[in-house]
Short mmCIF file of C-alpha atoms in Angstrom, two decimals:
data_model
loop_
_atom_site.label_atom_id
_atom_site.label_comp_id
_atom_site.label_asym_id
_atom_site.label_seq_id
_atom_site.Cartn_x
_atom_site.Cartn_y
_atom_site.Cartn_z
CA UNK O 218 -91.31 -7.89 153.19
CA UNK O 219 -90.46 -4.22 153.01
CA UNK O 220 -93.33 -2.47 153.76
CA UNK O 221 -95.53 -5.31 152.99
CA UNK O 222 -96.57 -6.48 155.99
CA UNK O 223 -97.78 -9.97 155.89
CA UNK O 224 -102.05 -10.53 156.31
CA UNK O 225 -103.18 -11.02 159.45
CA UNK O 226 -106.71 -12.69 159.87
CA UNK O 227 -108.55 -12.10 163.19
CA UNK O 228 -111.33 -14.18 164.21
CA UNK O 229 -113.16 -13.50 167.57
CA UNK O 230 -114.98 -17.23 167.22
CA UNK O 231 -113.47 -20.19 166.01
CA UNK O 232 -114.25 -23.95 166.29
CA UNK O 233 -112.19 -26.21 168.76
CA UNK O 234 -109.66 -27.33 166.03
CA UNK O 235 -110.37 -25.75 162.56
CA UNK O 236 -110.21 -22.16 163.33
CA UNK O 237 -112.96 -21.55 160.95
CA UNK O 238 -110.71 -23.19 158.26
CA UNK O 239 -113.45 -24.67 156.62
CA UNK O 240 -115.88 -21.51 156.17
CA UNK O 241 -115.49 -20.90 152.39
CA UNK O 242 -115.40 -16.94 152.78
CA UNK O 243 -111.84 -18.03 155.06
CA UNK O 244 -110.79 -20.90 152.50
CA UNK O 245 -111.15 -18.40 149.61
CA UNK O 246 -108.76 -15.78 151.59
CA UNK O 247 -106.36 -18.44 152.63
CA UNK O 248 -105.62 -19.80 148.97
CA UNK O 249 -105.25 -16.29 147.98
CA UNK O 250 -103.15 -15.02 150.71
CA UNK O 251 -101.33 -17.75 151.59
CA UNK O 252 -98.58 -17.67 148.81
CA UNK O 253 -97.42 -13.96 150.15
CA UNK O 254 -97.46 -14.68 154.30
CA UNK O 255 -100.75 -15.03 155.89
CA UNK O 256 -101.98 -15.97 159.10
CA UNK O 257 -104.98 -16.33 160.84
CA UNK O 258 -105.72 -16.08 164.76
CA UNK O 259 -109.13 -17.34 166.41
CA UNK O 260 -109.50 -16.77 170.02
CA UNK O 261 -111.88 -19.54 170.69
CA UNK O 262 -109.75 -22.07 169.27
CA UNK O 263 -106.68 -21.03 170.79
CA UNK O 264 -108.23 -21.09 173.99
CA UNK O 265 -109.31 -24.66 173.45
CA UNK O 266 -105.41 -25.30 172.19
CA UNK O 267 -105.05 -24.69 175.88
CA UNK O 268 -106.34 -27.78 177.43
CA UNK O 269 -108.87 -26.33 178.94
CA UNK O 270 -112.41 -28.91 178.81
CA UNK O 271 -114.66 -26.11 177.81
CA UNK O 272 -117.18 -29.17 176.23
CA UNK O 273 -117.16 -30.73 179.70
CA UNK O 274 -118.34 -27.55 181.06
CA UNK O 275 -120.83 -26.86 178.59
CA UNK O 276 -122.48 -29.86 179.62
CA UNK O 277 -122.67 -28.68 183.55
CA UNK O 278 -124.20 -25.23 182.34
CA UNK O 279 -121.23 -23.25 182.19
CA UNK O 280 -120.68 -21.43 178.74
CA UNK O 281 -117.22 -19.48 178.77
CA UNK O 282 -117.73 -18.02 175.94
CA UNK O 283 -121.56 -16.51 176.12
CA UNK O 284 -122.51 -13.17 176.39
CA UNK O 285 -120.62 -10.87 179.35
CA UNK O 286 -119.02 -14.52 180.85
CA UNK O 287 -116.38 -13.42 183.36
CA UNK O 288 -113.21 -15.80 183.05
CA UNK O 289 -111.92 -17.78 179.96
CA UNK O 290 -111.04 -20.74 182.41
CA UNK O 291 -107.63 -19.82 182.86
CA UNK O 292 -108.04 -16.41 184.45
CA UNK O 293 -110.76 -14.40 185.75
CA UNK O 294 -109.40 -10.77 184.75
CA UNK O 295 -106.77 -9.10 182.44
CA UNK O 296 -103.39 -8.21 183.67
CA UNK O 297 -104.25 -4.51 184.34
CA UNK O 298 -107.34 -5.91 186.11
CA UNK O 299 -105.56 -7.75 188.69
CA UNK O 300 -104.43 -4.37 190.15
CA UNK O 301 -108.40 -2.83 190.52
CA UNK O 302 -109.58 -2.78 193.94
CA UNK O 303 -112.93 -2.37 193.06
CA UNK O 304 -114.24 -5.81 192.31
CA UNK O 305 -117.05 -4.83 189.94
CA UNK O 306 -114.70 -3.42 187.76
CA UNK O 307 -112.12 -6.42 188.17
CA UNK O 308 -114.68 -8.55 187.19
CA UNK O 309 -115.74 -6.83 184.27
CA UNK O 310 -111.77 -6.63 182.63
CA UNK O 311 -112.46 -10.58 182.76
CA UNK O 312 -115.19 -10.12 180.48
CA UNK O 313 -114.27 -13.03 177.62
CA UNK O 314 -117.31 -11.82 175.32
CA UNK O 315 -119.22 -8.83 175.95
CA UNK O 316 -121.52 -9.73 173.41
CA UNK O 317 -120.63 -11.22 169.76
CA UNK O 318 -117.29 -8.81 170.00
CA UNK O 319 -114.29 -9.87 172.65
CA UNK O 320 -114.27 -8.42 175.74
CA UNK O 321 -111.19 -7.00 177.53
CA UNK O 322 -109.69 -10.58 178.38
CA UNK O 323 -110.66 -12.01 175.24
CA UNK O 324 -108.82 -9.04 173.33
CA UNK O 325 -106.05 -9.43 175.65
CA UNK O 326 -105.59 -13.07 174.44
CA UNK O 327 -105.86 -12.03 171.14
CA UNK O 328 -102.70 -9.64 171.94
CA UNK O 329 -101.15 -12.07 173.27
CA UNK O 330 -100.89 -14.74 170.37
CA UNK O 331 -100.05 -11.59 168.44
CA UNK O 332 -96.89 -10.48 170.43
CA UNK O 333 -96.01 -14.09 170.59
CA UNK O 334 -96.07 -14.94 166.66
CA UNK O 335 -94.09 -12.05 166.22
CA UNK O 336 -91.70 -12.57 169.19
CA UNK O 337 -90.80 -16.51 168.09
CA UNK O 338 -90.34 -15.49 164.20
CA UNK O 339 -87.78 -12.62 165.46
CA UNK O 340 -86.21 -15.29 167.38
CA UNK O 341 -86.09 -18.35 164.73
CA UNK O 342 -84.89 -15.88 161.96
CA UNK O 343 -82.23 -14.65 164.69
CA UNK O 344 -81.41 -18.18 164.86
CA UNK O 345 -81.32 -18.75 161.46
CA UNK O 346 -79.03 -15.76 160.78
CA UNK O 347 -76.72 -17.10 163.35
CA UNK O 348 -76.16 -20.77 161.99
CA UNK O 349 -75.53 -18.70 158.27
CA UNK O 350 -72.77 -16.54 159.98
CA UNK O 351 -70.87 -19.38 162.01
CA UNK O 352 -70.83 -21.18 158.70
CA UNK O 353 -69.20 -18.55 156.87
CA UNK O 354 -71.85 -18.07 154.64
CA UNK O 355 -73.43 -14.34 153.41
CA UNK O 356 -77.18 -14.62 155.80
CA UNK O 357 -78.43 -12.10 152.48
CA UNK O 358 -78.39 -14.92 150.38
CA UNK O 359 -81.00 -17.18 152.20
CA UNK O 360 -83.31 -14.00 152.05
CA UNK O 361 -82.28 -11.76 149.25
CA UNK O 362 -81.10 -12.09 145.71
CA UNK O 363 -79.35 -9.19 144.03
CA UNK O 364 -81.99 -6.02 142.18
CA UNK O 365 -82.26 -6.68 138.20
CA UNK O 366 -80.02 -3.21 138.17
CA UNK O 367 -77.44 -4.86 140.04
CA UNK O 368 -75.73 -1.40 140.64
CA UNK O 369 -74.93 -2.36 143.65
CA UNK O 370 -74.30 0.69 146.34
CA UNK O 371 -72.93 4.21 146.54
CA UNK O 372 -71.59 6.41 149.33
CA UNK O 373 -71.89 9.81 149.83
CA UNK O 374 -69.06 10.56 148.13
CA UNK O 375 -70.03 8.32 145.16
CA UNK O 376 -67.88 5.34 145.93
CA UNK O 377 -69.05 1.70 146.73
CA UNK O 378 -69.82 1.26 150.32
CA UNK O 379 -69.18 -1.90 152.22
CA UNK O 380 -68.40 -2.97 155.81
CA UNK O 381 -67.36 -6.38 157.33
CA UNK O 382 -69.71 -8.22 159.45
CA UNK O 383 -68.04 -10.55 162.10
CA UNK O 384 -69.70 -13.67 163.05
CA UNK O 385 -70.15 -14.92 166.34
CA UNK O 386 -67.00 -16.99 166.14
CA UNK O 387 -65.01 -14.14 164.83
CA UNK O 388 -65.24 -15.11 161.42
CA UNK O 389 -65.13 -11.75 159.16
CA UNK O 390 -65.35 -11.02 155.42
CA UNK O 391 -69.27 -10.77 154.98
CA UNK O 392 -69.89 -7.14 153.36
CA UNK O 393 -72.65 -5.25 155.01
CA UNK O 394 -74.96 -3.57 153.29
CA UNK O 395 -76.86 -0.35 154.91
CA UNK O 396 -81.13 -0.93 154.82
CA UNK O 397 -81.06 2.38 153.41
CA UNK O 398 -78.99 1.72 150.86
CA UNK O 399 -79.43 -1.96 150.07
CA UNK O 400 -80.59 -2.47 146.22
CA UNK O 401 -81.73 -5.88 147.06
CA UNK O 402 -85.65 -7.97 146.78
CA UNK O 403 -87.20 -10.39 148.41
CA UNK O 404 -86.94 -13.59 147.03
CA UNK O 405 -90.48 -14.69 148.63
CA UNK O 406 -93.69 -13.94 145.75
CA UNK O 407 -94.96 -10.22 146.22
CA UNK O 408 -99.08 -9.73 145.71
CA UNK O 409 -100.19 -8.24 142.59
CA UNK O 410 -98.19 -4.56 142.43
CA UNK O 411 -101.06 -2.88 139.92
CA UNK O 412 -104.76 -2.85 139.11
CA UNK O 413 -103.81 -5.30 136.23
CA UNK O 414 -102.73 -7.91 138.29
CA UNK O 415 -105.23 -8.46 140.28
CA UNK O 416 -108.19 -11.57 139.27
CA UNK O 417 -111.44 -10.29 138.57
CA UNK O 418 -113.40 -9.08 141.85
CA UNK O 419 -116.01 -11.77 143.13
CA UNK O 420 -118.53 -9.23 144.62
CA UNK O 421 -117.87 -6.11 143.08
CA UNK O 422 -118.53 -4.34 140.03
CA UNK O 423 -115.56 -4.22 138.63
CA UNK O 424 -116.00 -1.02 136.75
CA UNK O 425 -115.49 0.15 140.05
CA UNK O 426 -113.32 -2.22 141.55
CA UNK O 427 -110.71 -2.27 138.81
CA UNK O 428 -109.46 0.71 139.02
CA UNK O 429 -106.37 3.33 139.74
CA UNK O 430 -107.82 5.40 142.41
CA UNK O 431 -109.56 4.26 145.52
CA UNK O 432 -113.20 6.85 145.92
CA UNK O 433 -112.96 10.19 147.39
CA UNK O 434 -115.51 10.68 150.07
CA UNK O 435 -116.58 13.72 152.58
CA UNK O 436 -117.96 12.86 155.31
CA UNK O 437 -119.95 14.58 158.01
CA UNK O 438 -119.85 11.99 160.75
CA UNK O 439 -117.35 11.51 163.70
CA UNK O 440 -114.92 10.51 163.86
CA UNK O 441 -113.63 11.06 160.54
CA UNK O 442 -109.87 10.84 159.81
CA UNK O 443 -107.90 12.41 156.23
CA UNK O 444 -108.26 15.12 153.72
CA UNK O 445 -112.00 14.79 152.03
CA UNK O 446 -111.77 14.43 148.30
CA UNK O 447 -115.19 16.31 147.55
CA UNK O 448 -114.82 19.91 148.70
CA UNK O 449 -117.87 22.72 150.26
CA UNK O 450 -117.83 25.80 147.09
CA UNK O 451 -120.52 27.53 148.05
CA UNK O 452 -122.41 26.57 151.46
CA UNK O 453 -124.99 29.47 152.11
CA UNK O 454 -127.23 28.94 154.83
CA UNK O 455 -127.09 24.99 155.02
CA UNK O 456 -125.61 24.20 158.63
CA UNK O 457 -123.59 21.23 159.76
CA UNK O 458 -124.57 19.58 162.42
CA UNK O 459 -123.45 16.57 164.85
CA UNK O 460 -125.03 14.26 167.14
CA UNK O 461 -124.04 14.93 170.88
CA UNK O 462 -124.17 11.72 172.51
CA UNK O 463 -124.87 11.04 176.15
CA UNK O 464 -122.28 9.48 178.21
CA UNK O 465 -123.98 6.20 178.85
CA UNK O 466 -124.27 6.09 175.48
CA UNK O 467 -123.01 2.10 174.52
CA UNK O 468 -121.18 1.65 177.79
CA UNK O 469 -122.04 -1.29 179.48
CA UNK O 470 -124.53 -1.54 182.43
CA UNK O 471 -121.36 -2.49 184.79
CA UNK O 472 -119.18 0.54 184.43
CA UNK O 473 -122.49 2.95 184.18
CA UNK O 474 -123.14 1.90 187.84
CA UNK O 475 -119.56 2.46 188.58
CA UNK O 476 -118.92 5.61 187.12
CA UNK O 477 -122.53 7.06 188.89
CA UNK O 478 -121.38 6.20 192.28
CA UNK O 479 -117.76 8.24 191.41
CA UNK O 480 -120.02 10.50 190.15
CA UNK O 481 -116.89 12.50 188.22
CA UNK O 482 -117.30 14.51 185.27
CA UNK O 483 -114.12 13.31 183.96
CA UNK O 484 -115.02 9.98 183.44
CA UNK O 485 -118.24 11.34 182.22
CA UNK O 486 -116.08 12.30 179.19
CA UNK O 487 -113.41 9.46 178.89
CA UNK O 488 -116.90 7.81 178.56
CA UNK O 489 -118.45 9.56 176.09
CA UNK O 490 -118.64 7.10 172.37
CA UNK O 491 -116.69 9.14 169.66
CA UNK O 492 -118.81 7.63 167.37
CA UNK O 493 -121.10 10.00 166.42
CA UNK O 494 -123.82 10.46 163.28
CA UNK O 495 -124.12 14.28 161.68
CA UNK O 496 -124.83 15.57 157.79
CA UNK O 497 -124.81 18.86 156.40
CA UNK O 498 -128.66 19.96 156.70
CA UNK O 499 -131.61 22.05 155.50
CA UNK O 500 -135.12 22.20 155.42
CA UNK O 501 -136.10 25.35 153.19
CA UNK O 502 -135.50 27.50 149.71
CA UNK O 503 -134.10 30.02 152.05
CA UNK O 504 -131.11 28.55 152.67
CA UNK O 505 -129.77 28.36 149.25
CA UNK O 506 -127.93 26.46 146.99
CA UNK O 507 -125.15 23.63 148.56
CA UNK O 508 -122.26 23.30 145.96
CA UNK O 509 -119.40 20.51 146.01
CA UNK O 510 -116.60 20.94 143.49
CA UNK O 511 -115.89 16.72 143.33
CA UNK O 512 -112.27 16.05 142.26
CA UNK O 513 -112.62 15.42 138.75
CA UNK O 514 -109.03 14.55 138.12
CA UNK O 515 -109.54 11.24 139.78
CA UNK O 516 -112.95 10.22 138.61
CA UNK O 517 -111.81 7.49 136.66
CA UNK O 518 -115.61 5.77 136.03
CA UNK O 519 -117.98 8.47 137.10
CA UNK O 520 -119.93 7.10 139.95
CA UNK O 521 -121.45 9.54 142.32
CA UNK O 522 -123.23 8.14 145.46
CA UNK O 523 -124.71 10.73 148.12
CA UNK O 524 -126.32 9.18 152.03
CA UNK O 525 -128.43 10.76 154.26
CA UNK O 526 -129.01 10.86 157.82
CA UNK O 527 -130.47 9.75 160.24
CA UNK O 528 -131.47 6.45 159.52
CA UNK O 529 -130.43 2.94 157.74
CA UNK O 530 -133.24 3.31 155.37
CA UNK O 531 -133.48 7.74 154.11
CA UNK O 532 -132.27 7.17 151.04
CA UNK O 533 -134.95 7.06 148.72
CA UNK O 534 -137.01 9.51 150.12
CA UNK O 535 -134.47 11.63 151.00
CA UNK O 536 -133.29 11.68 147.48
CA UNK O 537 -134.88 9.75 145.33
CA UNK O 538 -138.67 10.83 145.84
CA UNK O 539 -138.23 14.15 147.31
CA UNK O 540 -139.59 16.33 144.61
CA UNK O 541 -138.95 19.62 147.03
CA UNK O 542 -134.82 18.43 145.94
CA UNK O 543 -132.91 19.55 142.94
CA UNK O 544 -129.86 18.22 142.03
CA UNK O 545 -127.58 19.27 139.17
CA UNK O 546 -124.21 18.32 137.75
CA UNK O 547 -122.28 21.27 136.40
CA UNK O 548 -125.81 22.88 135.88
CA UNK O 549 -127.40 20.19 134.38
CA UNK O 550 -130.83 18.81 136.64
CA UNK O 551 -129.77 15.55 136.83
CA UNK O 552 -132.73 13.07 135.88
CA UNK O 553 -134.03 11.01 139.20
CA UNK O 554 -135.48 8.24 136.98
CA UNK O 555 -131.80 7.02 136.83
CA UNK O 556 -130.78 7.16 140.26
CA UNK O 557 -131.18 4.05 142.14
CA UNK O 558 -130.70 3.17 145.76
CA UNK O 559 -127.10 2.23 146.16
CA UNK O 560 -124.98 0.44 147.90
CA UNK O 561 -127.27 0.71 150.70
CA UNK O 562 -130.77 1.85 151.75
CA UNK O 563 -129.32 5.42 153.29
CA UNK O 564 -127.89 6.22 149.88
CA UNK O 565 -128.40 7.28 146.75
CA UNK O 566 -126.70 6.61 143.12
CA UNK O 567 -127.30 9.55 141.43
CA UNK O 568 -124.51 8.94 138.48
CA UNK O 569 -123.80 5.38 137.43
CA UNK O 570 -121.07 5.84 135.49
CA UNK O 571 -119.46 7.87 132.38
CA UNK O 572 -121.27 7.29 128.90
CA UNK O 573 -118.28 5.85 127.89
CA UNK O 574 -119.06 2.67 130.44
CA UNK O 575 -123.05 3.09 130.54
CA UNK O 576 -125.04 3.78 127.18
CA UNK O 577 -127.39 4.93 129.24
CA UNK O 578 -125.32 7.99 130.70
CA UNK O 579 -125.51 10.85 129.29
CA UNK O 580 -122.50 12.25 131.53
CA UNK O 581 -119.14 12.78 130.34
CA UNK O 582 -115.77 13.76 131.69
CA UNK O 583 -114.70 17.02 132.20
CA UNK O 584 -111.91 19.09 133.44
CA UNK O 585 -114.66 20.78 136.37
CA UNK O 586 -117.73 18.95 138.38
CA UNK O 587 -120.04 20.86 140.99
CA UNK O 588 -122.61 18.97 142.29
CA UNK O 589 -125.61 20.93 143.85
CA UNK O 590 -128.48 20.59 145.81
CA UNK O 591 -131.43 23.01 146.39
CA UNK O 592 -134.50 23.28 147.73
CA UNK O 593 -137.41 24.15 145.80
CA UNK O 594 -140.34 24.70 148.51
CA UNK O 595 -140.90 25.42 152.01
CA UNK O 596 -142.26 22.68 152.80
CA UNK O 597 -140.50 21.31 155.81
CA UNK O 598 -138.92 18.23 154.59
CA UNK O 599 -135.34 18.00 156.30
CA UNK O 600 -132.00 17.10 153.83
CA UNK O 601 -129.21 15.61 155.61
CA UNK O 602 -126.01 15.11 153.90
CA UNK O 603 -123.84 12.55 155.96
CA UNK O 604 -121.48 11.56 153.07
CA UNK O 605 -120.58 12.51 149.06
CA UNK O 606 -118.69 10.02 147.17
CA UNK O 607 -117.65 10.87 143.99
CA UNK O 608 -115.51 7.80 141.52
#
């Protein structure tokens, strides 16, 4: 479907024959995927698709698919791999699992049944295509029916364009229509095109699920891809920082003792996680008030959610019981007693939602929203902003 690509389901377990068909959580997204194109890949079970007597071995000790197992029973490295002369790191490409995520061969056989899905339907709708053409019959018409406009197509130069397209047994008379040009649909069912459409959520609010406009965040950590939808007004003296991590940091035990014998500062960097925590921080009245002008046009509900770093669990006190914190909306102190913990422990609800969804709001929507935060006292308690979200 034009850009619409079909869903594509990766699982990096699977039973020996179901392919975790018969979790509910994957039964629920196959019924409601499954009319549009959907698909669903599980290493594990393709691997046992492969003949391969994985039970028999599990039974002599031998568990292929534990933790940092080298060799799926089929091969003992990846493709690249096979061309390392250093046999620690050969062995470690054949890594099926490094832990509950795939491992270099495992992902590999996940690209694999990826390329080859794609490769066979090119092929059979090739094939398809073919038998339509030989038979004198228009191939569009097996795929496509004619747009409701039915305009049909214009050159340049405002006249109808159309070219023959000769068959493989020099059969001609099939007009051609351009990609670009072609005012044709699908004929297979399209997903839900608006908000409308869609069934009620199953695990979301739907006040905030059933909506236009996805949330605007900013975010402080790394790496962090997009234009942020919250903007800095007025920043004073609060200062952004970022963690620096240390090489080693999540690479395995393996390629740490490899890269210290090479001892090279370049792989010390190729090495380095990108993944990185920071916030927007300070500690004291000094520094002055932070402002963020949140993009009001969007806010279709009025949610405002702020997280803190460092930690899964700062949220409350951070925010929620710091007393040295003042935060206002468009000048307004914003009452704590409201605010909630939300959607997780390192974050904060500090606006539920517009009056107009929660009688117990008392905000309404406006043309203009800055958010602040300020510090009252000096005494020493750290803020750390890692993300605004604003609804």
């Amino acid at each position: 479907m034009p850009k619409r690509p079909m869903v594509h389901h990766l699982v990096a377990r699977g039973k020996a024959n179901t392919c975790e068909g018969d979790s509910k959580e994957n039964a629920m997204l196959d019924n409601t995927y499954a009319a549009y194109g959907y698909n669903a890949f599980c290493i594990q079970t393709g691997l046992y698709f492969g003949g391969h007597d994985y039970d028999k071995e599990q039974e002599e000790g031998i568990n292929r698919f534990g933790w940092q197992q080298v060799g799926d029973g089929y091969h003992n490295t990846t493709r690249y791999g096979e061309l390392e002369e250093d046999e620690e790191r050969r062995n470690g490409l054949g890594t099926v699992y490094r832990n509950w995520h795939p491992g270099p061969l495992g992902f590999q056989i996940a690209s694999d049944a990826f390329a080859y899905v794609y490769s066979m339907g090119v092929l059979m709708a090739l094939e398809l295509i073919e038998k339509d053409m030989d038979a004198g019959l228009d191939p569009r018409d097996r795929w496509f029916v004619k747009s409701t406009d039915d305009r049909g197509l214009l050159s340049t130069d405002g006249e109808y364009e159309e070219t023959e397209l000769t068959s493989s047994e020099g059969q001609s008379g099939l007009r051609h229509l351009s990609s670009k040009q072609r005012l044709l649909e699908p004929k297979l069912s399209l997903p839900p095109q608006t908000v409308k459409d869609m069934p009620e959520p199953l695990f979301c609010n739907p006040l905030y699920c059933s909506i236009p406009h996805p949330p605007s965040c900013i975010n402080y950590e790394k790496p962090t891809y997009g234009v942020p939808g919250p903007t800095v007004q007025t920043q004073n003296e609060w200062k952004i920082w970022k963690q620096n991590n240390n090489w080693a940091y999540e690479v395995g035990k393996k390629d740490i003792a490899l890269f210290k014998r090479w001892n090279d500062e370049e792989w010390y960097q190729k090495c380095t996680h990108l993944d990185a925590c920071g916030g927007i921080t300070a500690s004291d009245s000094s520094q002055g008030e932070l402002v963020f002008e949140l993009p009001a046009s969007k806010m279709t509900t009025g949610l405002i959610i702020v997280c803190g770093c460092c930690g899964k669990k700062v949220g409350e006190d951070m925010f929620l019981k710091n007393e040295n914190l003042e935060i206002k909306l468009n000048g307004k102190v914003l009452n704590k007693s409201k605010m909630d913990v939300y959607p997780n422990a390192k974050c904060a609800r500090l606006v539920k939602a517009f009056k107009d969804f929660d009688e117990d709001s008392d905000i309404s929507k406006e043309d203009e929203f800055l958010l602040s935060f300020n510090i009252l006292d000096d005494n020493g308690q750290e803020v750390k902003i890692s993300h605004l979200i604003a609804l």
